[in-house]
Amino acid sequence: EFIDDTITYGSFPPGFIWAAATASYQVEGAWNVDGRTPSIWDTYVRTPGMIADGSTGDDACLSYYLYEQDIQLLKNMGVSHYRFSISWSRVIPNGVGESNPLGIQYYKNLIAALKAAGIKPMVTLYHWDLPQVLEDQGGWQNPDIATWFEAYADLCFEQFGADVEYWITFNEPWCQAYLGYGTGSKAPGITESGTKDYIAAHNQLRSHAKAYRLYELKYKQTQNGKVGITLNISWAEPEDNSTASIDAAERSLQFAGGWFANPIWGNGDYPQVMIDLIARKSTAAGLPQSRLPVFTETEKTELRGSADFFGLNFYSSEIAKEELFDDTLVNYSTDKDVATYQDKENWYGSASSWLRITPWGIRRMLNWIKNRYNNPDVIITENGLSDRNGYLDDSMRIYYYKYYINNVLKAIQDGANVIGYTAWSLMDNFEWERGYLERFGMHYVNFTDPAKPRVPKSSANYYSRIIQKNGFVPENVCDSPTVY
Ligand code: GBH
C-alpha cells in the first residue's frame, strides 16, 4: 500500500547542497599515529565479542594518508560538499588541554585540498569517538563534559572555521546515548538503559548548546558559518487508524526525534510525553525523582533555538502500535509503551537487519519535521543502503537513491525546507559493530589490499547524474525494465 513508484520530474532549489559523507573512525585508520590517543572505539573493538567479524578501524580506508584520493572521487561525482568528522583525540590527545599540531595539520590539509577541488566541507565535531581518557572520567555521564566539549569545539572553530560553512555538533546523539550507554551495542558498551542513556543524552544536549552559543558569540560574525545537529529518526507509521496506534507512532517519533529536537526547536525542554511517562514510571518503581534529568532555566534558554539547520539521518521506517509495558521496568525501550516492527514481506531488505527500503518514509518524515518544528531548514546529512558484497553493479543501491531522492523532491514540493542532501557513504568503510560485513559505499574499497584501492560503483555515476541536472529529468531517471 505504501509503494509509490511514480517518479516526479523536477529540479531542486538553486544552490541545493549535494554531498557525500564519512566519519573519522570509520575511514581514517592511523589510530595510533602522530600523537592520536585511543578513543572509546579503539577500546571497544579490542573487547572480545563486540565486533561481528572481529575487525577494527585500525586501518579502515586509510584516509589519513589517502584523503587526496577521496577528494578525487568526490570531484568525479560533482558534489558541492563533503561531510566528514574530526577525531577529538587526534586534535586534543588528553581530551582537554594541549592541542596536537600534527592532528590539526591533517584536517587543515584535508580542508585545503577540498578547497582546491572546489568542494566545501561540512564538518561533524562528534561522530561517536570520545577520547578514552574522558570516558575514564565518566564520559557522557559526567556533567563536566559540557565544558570539555566546548573547549574542543572552540579549538575546531578557531583552527578550521575560516573555511567551514556548515558545522554539525553531534552525529546521532540518540545512538551515543541509547546504544552506547543503554544497550551497549556501541562504545563504550554500557548497558544501563532507562538511566544512563537519559543522562548521556542530557549531557550531549548541554554540550551542543554550549558549542552553539560559543560560535554565536565568538565566531559567527567573522566566520559566518551555520551550526546544527544531526538526528537519526526512523519514520513510524501507525499499524492501523486506531487512536492507540496513531498515538503510539507519534510517541515513537517523540522518543526518537523529539527527545533532542524539542529542546532545540521546541520549548527548550523534553517532549511533555517523555516527561510525563518517565516520571510516572519512576514513581511506580519507587524512585524519589524522575529518571529523566531536568534542565535548569538557563540551559533551556541556551537550548531553545540553538541550531541554524536540522540535520537528518534517514534510512528506514517502522510500523508502530501501542504496547503497555509494566510501569516498574527501567528501560528506554519500555518507557515509551510502543512496539515497532518492519514489513518483511513488502519492504525490500539490505545487508543491515534494521534497514528496509521505504522511500515514502523520508517524505513523511520531512513533513513531520516541517509540521512539528515550524519548517526549519533541513539538511539530510545521511541516507544510503548496505549490501554484503560490494558489487560494482549495485542496482539495488541505485533503486534506493532514485526513489528516496525523488521523495525528497516530493517533500520539497509539499513545502518542506530541505536545503541539502548527503549520501552515506562516499565509500565502503568500518561499519561499527558490524565491522566490514555491511558496505554502504558508492565506491568499493578492497580492505584486504594494503593500498585500500577505491573503485566507483554504478551508484556513484547515477548520483552524479542527479547532481549534474540538479534533479530528475527523463534522461537520468533510468527507466530500465529490471530493477531500476
Ligand atoms: C548511521 O547510523 C551512522 O551515522 C553511520 O556512522 C553509519 O555508518 C550509518 O548510519 C550506517 O549504519 O537495532 O536498535 O540497535 C544509522 C542509524 C540507528 C542505524 C540505529 C542502526 C540500530 C537500531 N542507526 N540502528 S537497533
XYZ file of C-alpha atoms and ligand atoms in Angstrom:
510
model
C 0.000 0.000 0.000
C 2.965 2.355 0.592
C 4.881 1.597 -2.551
C 4.767 4.699 -4.703
C 6.888 4.094 -7.750
C 5.859 7.141 -9.699
C 8.810 9.410 -10.390
C 8.238 13.142 -10.264
C 10.332 15.126 -12.708
C 11.668 18.447 -11.496
C 14.524 20.435 -10.049
C 15.836 21.016 -6.585
C 16.067 24.634 -5.400
C 19.007 26.636 -6.769
C 22.147 26.281 -4.640
C 20.977 22.932 -3.267
C 23.722 21.145 -1.313
C 24.735 17.804 -2.810
C 27.118 15.901 -0.558
C 28.635 12.574 0.389
C 29.692 11.605 3.906
C 32.165 9.659 6.018
C 33.196 9.705 9.689
C 36.650 9.786 11.258
C 36.775 6.395 12.964
C 35.111 4.671 10.010
C 37.646 5.804 7.402
C 40.819 7.382 8.767
C 42.816 4.474 10.174
C 46.163 5.682 11.596
C 44.654 5.112 15.020
C 47.944 5.423 16.939
C 49.841 7.761 14.654
C 51.161 11.339 15.060
C 50.009 11.761 18.638
C 46.445 10.447 18.394
C 45.348 8.686 21.592
C 42.678 5.954 21.755
C 39.001 6.802 21.604
C 36.241 4.677 23.133
C 36.000 2.850 19.790
C 39.657 1.768 19.926
C 38.864 0.254 23.303
C 35.559 -1.260 22.208
C 36.970 -3.022 19.123
C 39.583 -4.624 21.397
C 36.930 -6.014 23.711
C 36.341 -9.629 22.627
C 32.968 -10.341 21.063
C 31.936 -6.771 20.337
C 32.602 -6.609 16.569
C 30.800 -9.154 14.384
C 33.829 -10.071 12.220
C 36.426 -9.364 14.899
C 37.789 -6.445 12.888
C 38.877 -2.951 13.917
C 39.142 0.522 12.418
C 42.924 0.493 12.934
C 43.373 0.944 9.178
C 39.835 1.220 7.767
C 40.174 3.133 4.458
C 43.488 4.743 5.492
C 42.032 8.128 4.628
C 44.565 9.714 6.994
C 47.026 9.036 4.172
C 44.748 8.691 1.138
C 42.478 11.718 1.559
C 43.584 13.126 -1.788
C 42.161 10.023 -3.473
C 38.895 10.545 -1.594
C 38.727 14.105 -2.859
C 39.261 12.911 -6.416
C 36.235 10.610 -6.035
C 34.149 13.484 -4.686
C 35.265 15.665 -7.569
C 34.323 12.992 -10.100
C 30.830 12.791 -8.593
C 30.431 16.571 -8.735
C 29.311 17.061 -5.125
C 29.255 20.579 -3.676
C 30.118 19.466 -0.115
C 31.979 16.698 1.703
C 30.726 15.723 5.151
C 33.491 14.337 7.385
C 34.115 14.310 11.121
C 37.022 15.300 13.335
C 38.650 12.816 15.674
C 38.705 14.582 19.055
C 41.654 12.528 20.354
C 43.681 13.382 17.245
C 43.457 17.112 17.881
C 43.406 17.072 21.720
C 45.120 13.846 22.823
C 44.243 14.306 26.501
C 40.654 15.244 25.703
C 41.183 18.600 27.378
C 44.163 20.925 27.384
C 47.019 20.945 24.938
C 46.271 20.538 21.257
C 48.227 18.349 18.833
C 49.765 20.254 15.892
C 50.079 17.125 13.720
C 46.427 16.222 14.202
C 45.352 19.767 13.415
C 47.571 19.771 10.335
C 45.796 16.707 8.936
C 42.434 18.459 8.927
C 43.997 21.668 7.578
C 45.469 19.676 4.701
C 42.145 17.965 4.054
C 40.231 21.253 4.072
C 42.824 22.964 1.857
C 42.735 20.117 -0.667
C 38.934 20.240 -0.715
C 39.069 23.960 -1.329
C 41.470 23.468 -4.221
C 38.977 20.985 -5.666
C 36.073 23.419 -5.246
C 34.349 21.295 -2.576
C 33.086 22.791 0.684
C 33.494 20.997 3.991
C 30.534 20.094 6.212
C 32.190 19.160 9.475
C 30.903 16.991 12.303
C 32.598 17.611 15.642
C 31.468 14.389 17.269
C 30.741 11.142 15.470
C 30.946 8.794 18.494
C 34.744 8.681 19.020
C 35.129 10.136 22.510
C 38.733 10.226 23.801
C 39.099 7.220 26.100
C 40.729 9.442 28.760
C 37.429 11.293 29.041
C 35.394 8.083 29.248
C 37.697 7.144 32.124
C 36.304 10.209 33.891
C 32.693 9.171 33.246
C 32.392 10.295 29.621
C 28.867 11.437 28.768
C 27.779 10.650 32.345
C 29.970 13.427 33.733
C 28.285 16.851 33.627
C 31.720 18.495 33.231
C 31.814 17.119 29.701
C 29.900 20.192 28.507
C 32.925 22.369 29.277
C 35.315 19.771 27.785
C 33.264 19.683 24.594
C 33.018 23.459 24.486
C 36.821 23.773 24.632
C 37.196 21.157 21.879
C 34.641 22.979 19.715
C 36.445 26.266 20.390
C 39.697 24.805 19.076
C 37.998 23.464 15.930
C 36.163 26.723 15.209
C 39.380 28.689 15.738
C 41.609 26.414 13.652
C 39.276 25.426 10.803
C 36.321 27.811 10.976
C 37.502 30.251 8.330
C 36.787 27.595 5.687
C 33.744 25.846 7.182
C 30.222 26.972 6.357
C 28.372 24.061 7.992
C 29.178 22.638 11.417
C 27.379 19.666 12.944
C 27.949 19.428 16.702
C 26.720 15.846 17.183
C 26.015 12.939 14.895
C 23.045 10.946 16.176
C 23.152 11.651 19.913
C 20.395 9.006 20.200
C 22.868 6.291 19.166
C 25.571 7.516 21.533
C 23.043 7.667 24.371
C 20.914 4.562 23.891
C 23.281 2.207 22.062
C 26.399 3.434 23.916
C 25.026 3.613 27.476
C 21.718 1.722 27.195
C 22.014 -1.469 25.112
C 25.822 -1.418 24.918
C 25.888 -2.367 21.233
C 28.181 0.591 20.569
C 31.090 2.064 22.538
C 31.520 2.472 25.439
C 29.330 -0.649 25.746
C 27.473 0.272 28.932
C 24.134 -1.485 29.495
C 22.124 0.711 31.835
C 19.106 1.737 29.860
C 16.455 3.875 31.479
C 19.050 5.817 33.460
C 22.471 6.252 31.854
C 21.111 6.707 28.340
C 18.971 9.635 29.528
C 21.986 11.179 31.268
C 24.214 10.718 28.182
C 21.553 12.412 26.040
C 21.186 15.228 28.578
C 24.900 15.975 28.603
C 25.150 15.843 24.815
C 22.320 18.384 24.604
C 24.012 20.627 27.190
C 27.276 20.312 25.238
C 25.566 21.096 21.948
C 24.038 24.270 23.367
C 27.396 25.410 24.764
C 29.103 24.937 21.397
C 26.302 26.710 19.537
C 26.339 29.704 21.888
C 30.131 29.887 21.783
C 30.107 30.031 17.992
C 27.349 32.632 18.043
C 29.315 34.850 20.421
C 32.877 34.393 19.253
C 32.925 33.270 15.609
C 29.622 33.893 13.849
C 30.349 37.468 12.892
C 33.709 36.795 11.286
C 33.273 33.235 10.022
C 29.619 33.459 9.064
C 29.018 29.705 9.270
C 25.987 27.725 10.370
C 25.835 25.336 13.297
C 23.363 22.474 13.532
C 22.971 18.977 14.942
C 22.209 15.678 13.192
C 19.447 13.404 14.481
C 18.607 9.883 13.353
C 14.910 9.167 13.188
C 13.152 6.211 11.621
C 9.703 7.028 10.321
C 6.971 5.413 12.449
C 3.792 4.518 10.605
C 0.724 3.637 12.726
C -0.267 -0.017 12.347
C -3.889 0.967 11.755
C -6.017 4.066 12.127
C -6.993 3.480 15.731
C -6.195 6.315 18.129
C -3.981 3.932 20.101
C -1.790 3.190 17.052
C -1.675 6.796 15.871
C -0.626 7.955 19.348
C 1.913 5.133 19.604
C 3.548 6.151 16.306
C 3.727 9.752 17.474
C 5.243 8.640 20.811
C 7.808 6.620 18.919
C 8.811 9.703 16.912
C 8.872 11.864 20.050
C 11.098 9.410 21.945
C 13.486 9.115 18.979
C 13.493 12.592 17.421
C 11.607 14.809 19.874
C 13.991 13.773 22.680
C 16.617 16.001 21.023
C 14.543 18.193 18.718
C 12.058 19.535 21.261
C 14.766 21.131 23.456
C 16.263 22.797 20.367
C 13.353 23.586 18.024
C 10.533 23.388 20.582
C 10.191 24.889 24.053
C 13.722 24.203 25.328
C 12.691 21.071 27.205
C 11.997 17.390 26.572
C 8.676 16.444 24.951
C 5.855 16.506 27.506
C 5.018 12.868 26.725
C 8.550 11.818 27.779
C 8.455 13.960 30.922
C 5.068 12.509 31.931
C 5.682 8.843 31.136
C 9.150 8.627 32.682
C 8.012 10.497 35.809
C 5.060 8.124 36.245
C 7.208 5.035 35.713
C 9.915 6.327 38.041
C 7.331 6.769 40.785
C 5.967 3.280 40.121
C 9.486 1.883 40.563
C 9.744 3.633 43.922
C 12.288 6.234 42.857
C 12.346 9.600 44.627
C 12.636 11.518 41.327
C 12.232 11.009 37.612
C 14.908 9.082 35.717
C 14.695 11.809 33.059
C 17.112 14.602 34.030
C 15.898 18.178 34.355
C 17.311 21.237 32.577
C 17.907 24.453 34.501
C 16.107 27.561 33.221
C 19.446 28.843 31.884
C 20.031 25.597 29.998
C 16.561 25.764 28.475
C 17.211 29.304 27.283
C 20.558 28.245 25.812
C 18.985 25.258 24.092
C 15.944 26.972 22.621
C 16.788 27.971 19.061
C 20.314 26.570 19.223
C 20.533 25.329 15.621
C 20.720 27.022 12.238
C 19.622 23.850 10.470
C 18.165 20.433 11.263
C 20.496 17.604 10.211
C 18.533 14.448 9.459
C 19.994 10.988 9.007
C 17.277 8.900 7.430
C 17.421 5.271 6.359
C 14.262 3.336 7.086
C 10.791 3.081 8.613
C 8.857 1.053 11.147
C 5.262 0.190 11.902
C 4.169 1.193 15.401
C 1.454 0.019 17.756
C 0.672 0.546 21.403
C 2.153 -1.872 23.891
C 1.681 -1.077 27.557
C 4.734 -2.258 29.474
C 4.949 -2.757 33.215
C 5.487 0.647 34.803
C 8.142 -0.670 37.160
C 10.505 -1.622 34.301
C 13.538 0.623 33.913
C 14.358 0.844 30.209
C 14.131 3.419 27.423
C 12.562 0.837 25.124
C 9.701 0.088 27.534
C 9.262 3.662 28.800
C 7.601 4.657 25.541
C 4.878 1.975 25.578
C 5.337 1.283 21.868
C 6.129 -1.862 19.888
C 7.615 -1.464 16.410
C 8.349 -3.846 13.562
C 9.035 -3.817 9.840
C 7.006 -5.284 6.995
C 9.348 -8.040 5.873
C 7.043 -9.226 3.144
C 6.645 -5.952 1.302
C 9.721 -3.850 2.077
C 12.954 -4.841 0.334
C 15.780 -5.608 2.756
C 19.501 -4.857 2.824
C 22.612 -6.266 4.481
C 21.603 -4.453 7.688
C 18.880 -6.109 9.768
C 17.309 -2.742 10.645
C 17.341 -1.285 7.137
C 14.417 -1.908 4.794
C 13.668 0.178 1.753
C 10.866 2.666 2.428
C 11.235 5.692 0.138
C 7.796 7.012 1.110
C 9.054 7.203 4.717
C 11.526 10.008 4.027
C 8.756 12.169 2.584
C 6.536 11.582 5.623
C 9.489 12.213 7.953
C 10.311 15.534 6.306
C 6.683 16.602 6.515
C 6.597 15.632 10.201
C 9.644 17.832 10.903
C 8.080 20.663 8.909
C 4.836 20.452 10.886
C 6.268 19.881 14.369
C 9.132 22.389 14.332
C 7.903 25.289 12.224
C 9.558 24.236 8.993
C 13.263 24.586 9.792
C 15.998 24.383 7.167
C 16.789 20.689 6.881
C 19.952 19.091 5.553
C 19.711 15.370 5.013
C 23.134 14.521 6.407
C 22.972 10.765 5.710
C 20.938 8.404 3.561
C 22.023 5.157 1.978
C 21.853 1.389 1.593
C 24.089 -1.510 2.635
C 24.946 -4.700 0.812
C 27.260 -7.549 1.670
C 29.379 -7.978 -1.414
C 30.109 -4.511 -2.628
C 29.291 -5.386 -6.237
C 30.196 -2.620 -8.647
C 26.903 -3.066 -10.449
C 24.870 -2.040 -7.406
C 21.416 -1.784 -8.948
C 19.634 -2.047 -5.606
C 21.537 0.990 -4.331
C 20.566 2.902 -7.481
C 16.956 1.920 -6.874
C 17.261 3.158 -3.292
C 18.790 6.534 -4.193
C 16.448 7.075 -7.086
C 13.279 6.634 -5.042
C 14.500 8.224 -1.796
C 15.888 11.313 -3.524
C 12.722 11.582 -5.576
C 10.695 11.508 -2.373
C 12.881 14.319 -1.023
C 11.866 16.289 -4.117
C 8.211 15.456 -3.382
C 8.659 16.672 0.219
C 10.111 19.948 -1.079
C 7.072 20.267 -3.318
C 4.944 19.642 -0.190
C 6.621 22.736 1.294
C 9.455 21.277 3.393
C 12.564 23.490 3.561
C 15.128 20.906 2.559
C 18.351 22.684 1.599
C 20.695 19.735 1.128
C 21.114 16.014 0.640
C 24.046 13.818 1.683
C 24.669 10.246 0.611
C 26.090 7.743 3.104
C 28.658 6.830 2.151
C 31.363 8.084 -0.135
C 32.956 4.638 0.170
C 32.735 1.296 1.956
C 34.084 1.687 5.489
C 34.201 0.294 9.017
C 30.541 -0.246 9.865
C 30.892 -0.107 13.677
C 29.843 -3.313 15.476
C 29.239 -4.947 12.083
C 32.868 -4.491 11.078
C 33.311 -4.827 7.310
C 30.266 -7.075 6.802
C 27.972 -4.272 5.641
C 29.023 -1.985 2.809
C 27.312 1.394 2.306
C 29.748 2.865 -0.207
C 29.211 4.432 -3.602
C 32.821 3.351 -4.040
C 34.098 -0.144 -3.404
C 37.101 -0.452 -1.092
C 39.234 -3.573 -1.170
C 40.125 -3.913 2.512
C 42.387 -6.934 2.038
C 44.710 -4.928 -0.215
C 47.041 -2.795 1.948
C 46.691 0.030 -0.603
C 42.903 0.096 0.074
C 42.061 0.896 -3.558
C 38.726 2.633 -4.197
C 36.641 1.739 -7.264
C 33.438 3.551 -8.305
C 30.208 1.549 -8.223
C 27.392 2.279 -10.672
C 25.561 4.237 -7.959
C 28.363 6.847 -7.885
C 27.670 7.503 -11.536
C 23.899 7.538 -11.011
C 24.224 10.050 -8.152
C 26.493 12.275 -10.230
C 23.853 12.441 -12.959
C 21.208 13.608 -10.484
C 23.643 16.225 -9.177
C 24.508 17.371 -12.689
C 20.858 18.047 -13.544
C 20.059 19.237 -10.001
C 17.078 16.937 -10.162
C 15.132 14.442 -12.196
C 14.858 14.728 -15.959
C 13.838 11.897 -18.277
C 17.401 11.076 -19.318
C 18.676 10.483 -15.784
C 15.711 8.615 -14.398
C 16.810 5.331 -15.888
C 13.598 3.530 -16.825
C 15.111 0.105 -17.071
C 12.627 -2.776 -17.048
C 14.747 -4.589 -14.448
C 15.368 -3.130 -11.016
C 15.950 0.480 -11.940
C 24.388 5.945 10.799
O 23.577 5.465 11.826
C 25.737 6.384 11.290
O 25.770 7.769 11.494
C 26.869 5.973 10.387
O 28.083 6.157 11.044
C 26.662 4.558 9.928
O 27.737 4.049 9.201
C 25.419 4.514 9.085
O 24.341 5.041 9.780
C 25.032 3.124 8.611
O 24.683 2.305 9.686
O 18.562 -2.227 16.234
O 18.036 -0.610 17.978
O 20.323 -1.151 17.501
C 22.361 4.946 11.332
C 21.266 4.940 12.338
C 20.267 3.880 14.126
C 21.174 2.560 12.387
C 20.239 2.657 14.998
C 21.174 1.355 13.243
C 20.155 0.271 15.018
C 18.936 0.237 15.827
N 21.319 3.762 13.144
N 20.128 1.460 14.196
S 18.966 -1.016 16.979
